[in-house]
Amino acid sequence: MADATVSNATIRPQEAEHFGKLAADWWNPAGSSAMLHKLNPVRLGFIREAIDMHWGGDVETAKPLAGRRALDVGCGAGLLCEPLARLGAQVTGVDAAEENIAAASNHAAGAGLPIDYRHGELGTLGLGHFDLVTSMEVIEHVEDKQAFIAQLAAHLAPEGLMVLSTPNRTLKSRTLLVGAAEALGAVPKGTHHWEDFVTPEELEALLVSAGMAMGEPKGIAFSVGKGLHLSDDLSLNYIVMARKK
């Protein structure tokens, strides 16, 4: 399996180019990545709970990842990497767009966070194993989904934790995430391709093929009163943890 994870390319050049053009604006909460800024606290809430459950640590501690290595794949300009570093992790971020890695490195340096950012194909970087592997809203953008999941699994330590999030392929996500969101400018046009969205059943099959066991997915829903929030409704977007079998 290790040879396959290295040889199978997952990067789509056109996707890397699209997101690379957004690099300079990535950290602007009112800019083209505003939706990610709103989404990030929701994802972090799930990740923190998953960390506490998986390792059984002190739920009150500010640094539950102290002494652990974390890898965020498809990290963009580091919106998740920086909070993971503040939770105590030694963080590595990988992205397909060189412009994103430059923006991420500059921002982390300004914040005094020693994050190791890398540009390129995950399977060729020789990064070793990590206690926590995350990949948020990325699988829809990769060339070979099975190879991508296999790469993530290959970088996860035997007792490690993986957390993934992705839009679900439903009529609701097609209407709201692709149609309405792009039409209203909530996300840049061309960001989402509905046919590449992955259902929970499809993601579980990909994970099982890579020797992983998937936990119960949690929906990321939207309402006028709550905004984006964790929910039992998986129809728009969902987040899930996984472990090696």
XYZ file of N, CA, C and O in Angstrom, residues 131-217:
348
model
N 0.094 11.929 15.109
C -0.950 11.523 16.047
C -2.327 11.974 15.579
O -3.329 11.275 15.789
N -2.381 13.148 14.963
C -3.638 13.706 14.458
C -3.457 14.079 12.997
O -2.504 14.782 12.644
N -4.357 13.601 12.146
C -4.365 13.965 10.724
C -5.725 14.563 10.401
O -6.759 13.944 10.667
N -5.721 15.775 9.870
C -6.979 16.435 9.507
C -6.958 16.826 8.037
O -5.904 17.090 7.460
N -8.135 16.880 7.459
C -8.292 17.362 6.080
C -9.723 17.884 5.940
O -10.672 17.109 5.897
N -9.838 19.205 5.885
C -11.140 19.855 5.922
C -11.558 20.367 4.543
O -10.846 21.168 3.931
N -12.676 19.893 4.056
C -13.244 20.365 2.788
C -12.259 20.186 1.636
O -12.156 21.042 0.756
N -11.563 19.066 1.603
C -10.513 18.859 0.602
C -10.831 17.724 -0.365
O -10.546 17.819 -1.558
N -11.433 16.648 0.126
C -11.555 15.444 -0.697
C -12.323 15.686 -1.996
O -12.065 15.033 -3.005
N -13.237 16.666 -1.998
C -13.968 16.952 -3.238
C -13.048 17.499 -4.326
O -13.379 17.451 -5.519
N -11.878 18.017 -3.946
C -11.000 18.695 -4.896
C -9.861 17.827 -5.411
O -9.073 18.292 -6.232
N -9.743 16.581 -4.941
C -8.592 15.765 -5.322
C -8.897 14.922 -6.560
O -10.055 14.647 -6.894
N -7.833 14.495 -7.228
C -7.961 13.729 -8.467
C -8.397 12.295 -8.199
O -9.277 11.766 -8.867
N -7.761 11.653 -7.238
C -8.023 10.244 -6.934
C -8.379 10.136 -5.453
O -7.502 10.188 -4.586
N -9.645 10.005 -5.163
C -10.104 10.036 -3.776
C -9.582 8.856 -2.965
O -9.221 8.999 -1.796
N -9.547 7.664 -3.565
C -9.050 6.509 -2.825
C -7.566 6.651 -2.511
O -7.113 6.350 -1.396
N -6.780 7.137 -3.487
C -5.356 7.353 -3.244
C -5.140 8.411 -2.175
O -4.233 8.296 -1.347
N -5.982 9.434 -2.166
C -5.861 10.505 -1.179
C -6.108 9.983 0.235
O -5.322 10.241 1.152
N -7.190 9.234 0.405
C -7.492 8.665 1.722
C -6.389 7.701 2.147
O -5.994 7.659 3.324
N -5.851 6.931 1.197
C -4.754 6.017 1.517
C -3.522 6.779 1.979
O -2.810 6.348 2.898
N -3.260 7.937 1.358
C -2.128 8.764 1.789
C -2.333 9.276 3.213
O -1.412 9.269 4.032
N -3.543 9.762 3.501
C -3.837 10.226 4.858
C -3.628 9.102 5.868
O -2.999 9.297 6.918
N -4.164 7.923 5.562
C -4.054 6.779 6.474
C -2.597 6.365 6.668
O -2.195 5.976 7.769
N -1.798 6.455 5.598
C -0.397 6.058 5.680
C 0.409 6.976 6.591
O 1.451 6.583 7.120
N -0.080 8.199 6.799
C 0.621 9.158 7.654
C 0.084 9.186 9.082
O 0.572 9.958 9.908
N -0.918 8.357 9.374
C -1.504 8.325 10.712
C -0.808 7.281 11.570
O -0.645 6.132 11.150
N -0.388 7.682 12.764
C 0.216 6.738 13.700
C -0.795 5.659 14.073
O -2.012 5.879 13.997
N -0.321 4.472 14.497
C -1.232 3.351 14.798
C -2.357 3.700 15.766
O -3.483 3.238 15.599
N -2.088 4.506 16.774
C -3.115 4.876 17.747
C -3.619 6.297 17.522
O -4.173 6.923 18.426
N -3.445 6.795 16.291
C -3.787 8.180 15.990
C -5.248 8.414 15.690
O -6.063 7.491 15.642
N -5.566 9.679 15.460
C -6.934 10.126 15.190
C -6.963 10.910 13.886
O -6.111 11.775 13.661
N -7.925 10.618 13.039
C -8.131 11.354 11.797
C -9.468 12.077 11.869
O -10.455 11.521 12.360
N -9.516 13.315 11.372
C -10.767 14.067 11.297
C -10.914 14.640 9.892
O -10.003 15.310 9.397
N -12.054 14.361 9.271
C -12.337 14.820 7.916
C -13.663 15.568 7.888
O -14.577 15.239 8.635
N -13.760 16.549 7.006
C -15.062 17.179 6.771
C -15.229 17.393 5.271
O -14.249 17.570 4.540
N -16.472 17.381 4.823
C -16.744 17.525 3.395
C -18.221 17.812 3.163
O -19.073 17.411 3.962
N -18.556 18.499 2.090
C -19.972 18.632 1.739
C -20.560 17.279 1.337
O -19.856 16.432 0.767
N -21.809 17.070 1.656
C -22.535 15.875 1.246
C -23.139 16.115 -0.143
O -23.473 17.237 -0.499
N -23.251 15.051 -0.933
C -23.818 15.184 -2.280
C -25.331 14.957 -2.217
O -25.832 13.844 -2.379
N -26.053 16.038 -1.960
C -27.506 15.990 -1.847
C -28.112 17.136 -2.662
O -27.401 18.053 -3.083
N -29.402 17.090 -2.843
C -30.082 18.182 -3.533
C -29.910 19.488 -2.764
O -29.720 20.559 -3.357
N -29.929 19.409 -1.430
C -29.784 20.611 -0.597
C -28.412 21.249 -0.792
O -28.297 22.479 -0.927
N -27.362 20.430 -0.820
C -26.021 20.995 -0.994
C -25.848 21.571 -2.396
O -25.164 22.580 -2.578
N -26.473 20.945 -3.372
C -26.386 21.478 -4.740
C -27.067 22.834 -4.833
O -26.555 23.768 -5.465
N -28.200 22.963 -4.158
C -28.958 24.205 -4.200
C -28.280 25.322 -3.416
O -28.158 26.454 -3.904
N -27.791 24.983 -2.213
C -27.266 26.018 -1.320
C -25.768 26.263 -1.470
O -25.332 27.411 -1.546
N -24.966 25.207 -1.504
C -23.518 25.380 -1.532
C -23.000 25.769 -2.912
O -22.024 26.509 -3.014
N -23.622 25.242 -3.944
C -23.161 25.545 -5.298
C -23.991 26.668 -5.901
O -23.457 27.713 -6.296
N -25.305 26.500 -5.950
C -26.158 27.501 -6.587
C -26.204 28.819 -5.841
O -25.684 29.843 -6.307
N -26.776 28.806 -4.660
C -26.991 30.046 -3.916
C -25.695 30.671 -3.423
O -25.473 31.878 -3.567
N -24.810 29.876 -2.820
C -23.591 30.432 -2.224
C -22.707 31.110 -3.257
O -22.190 32.208 -3.024
N -22.549 30.487 -4.418
C -21.701 31.096 -5.444
C -22.415 32.265 -6.121
O -21.777 33.281 -6.441
N -23.714 32.158 -6.297
C -24.464 33.251 -6.918
C -24.458 34.498 -6.051
O -24.386 35.635 -6.551
N -24.513 34.295 -4.731
C -24.552 35.425 -3.796
C -23.159 35.914 -3.396
O -23.030 36.884 -2.649
N -22.121 35.205 -3.850
C -20.762 35.619 -3.529
C -20.273 35.152 -2.170
O -19.236 35.621 -1.684
N -20.998 34.228 -1.538
C -20.567 33.710 -0.235
C -19.290 32.885 -0.366
O -18.482 32.819 0.560
N -19.128 32.233 -1.508
C -17.878 31.545 -1.846
C -17.530 31.914 -3.283
O -18.422 32.196 -4.096
N -16.246 31.949 -3.628
C -15.853 32.304 -5.002
C -16.415 31.322 -6.025
O -16.501 30.121 -5.758
N -16.795 31.833 -7.175
C -17.323 30.969 -8.233
C -16.274 29.951 -8.661
O -15.091 30.258 -8.758
N -16.731 28.731 -8.890
C -15.831 27.652 -9.287
C -15.219 26.903 -8.123
O -14.432 25.977 -8.322
N -15.585 27.275 -6.895
C -15.012 26.608 -5.725
C -15.528 25.181 -5.594
O -14.759 24.249 -5.336
N -16.829 24.999 -5.758
C -17.435 23.684 -5.556
C -17.852 23.042 -6.868
O -18.305 23.717 -7.794
N -17.698 21.704 -6.911
C -18.186 20.889 -8.035
C -19.046 19.787 -7.417
O -18.517 18.827 -6.842
N -20.355 19.964 -7.553
C -21.287 19.112 -6.815
C -21.083 17.629 -7.087
O -21.195 16.796 -6.169
N -20.745 17.275 -8.316
C -20.579 15.863 -8.651
C -19.399 15.227 -7.912
O -19.316 13.999 -7.810
N -18.499 16.047 -7.372
C -17.355 15.526 -6.622
C -17.603 15.460 -5.115
O -16.741 14.993 -4.364
N -18.754 15.933 -4.663
C -19.082 15.812 -3.243
C -19.178 14.325 -2.886
O -19.525 13.485 -3.722
N -18.886 14.012 -1.633
C -18.817 12.619 -1.183
C -19.864 12.386 -0.100
O -19.933 13.134 0.884
N -20.673 11.351 -0.263
C -21.675 11.010 0.742
C -20.998 10.300 1.921
O -19.892 9.747 1.776
N -21.639 10.276 3.087
C -21.055 9.549 4.221
C -20.805 8.072 3.913
O -19.799 7.505 4.350
N -21.697 7.460 3.156
C -21.528 6.044 2.805
C -20.297 5.855 1.909
O -19.523 4.891 2.078
N -20.104 6.768 0.970
C -18.937 6.686 0.090
C -17.644 6.927 0.861
O -16.634 6.245 0.637
N -17.667 7.896 1.775
C -16.471 8.170 2.565
C -16.116 6.980 3.449
O -14.941 6.621 3.586
N -17.112 6.364 4.041
C -16.848 5.196 4.882
C -16.213 4.073 4.068
O -15.274 3.415 4.527
N -16.701 3.867 2.836
C -16.127 2.819 1.983
C -14.670 3.123 1.645
O -13.813 2.223 1.641
N -14.367 4.395 1.380
C -12.984 4.790 1.099
C -12.099 4.547 2.312
O -10.968 4.058 2.190
N -12.602 4.886 3.484
C -11.832 4.702 4.712
C -11.606 3.225 5.019
O -10.502 2.811 5.391
N -12.629 2.431 4.864
C -12.501 0.994 5.115
C -11.449 0.389 4.189
O -10.620 -0.431 4.608
N -11.441 0.809 2.926
C -10.458 0.307 1.959
C -9.035 0.672 2.361
O -8.073 0.002 1.964
N -8.895 1.758 3.145
C -7.578 2.198 3.603
C -7.257 1.679 5.001
O -6.290 2.131 5.629
N -8.075 0.737 5.499
C -7.810 0.142 6.809
C -8.263 0.980 7.973
O -7.776 0.821 9.097
N -9.258 1.859 7.726
C -9.749 2.760 8.758
C -11.177 2.397 9.158
O -11.934 1.821 8.378
N -11.530 2.759 10.371
C -12.903 2.618 10.862
C -13.467 4.011 11.103
O -12.851 4.812 11.816
N -14.610 4.320 10.508
C -15.202 5.649 10.611
C -16.176 5.732 11.771
O -16.958 4.817 12.009
N -16.130 6.832 12.507
C -17.079 7.070 13.576
C -18.383 7.624 13.049
O -18.605 7.720 11.841
N -19.254 8.001 13.948
C -20.559 8.557 13.578
C -20.379 9.984 13.075
O -19.863 10.843 13.789
N -20.793 10.267 11.836
C -20.637 11.628 11.321
C -21.572 12.613 12.010
O -22.656 12.241 12.473
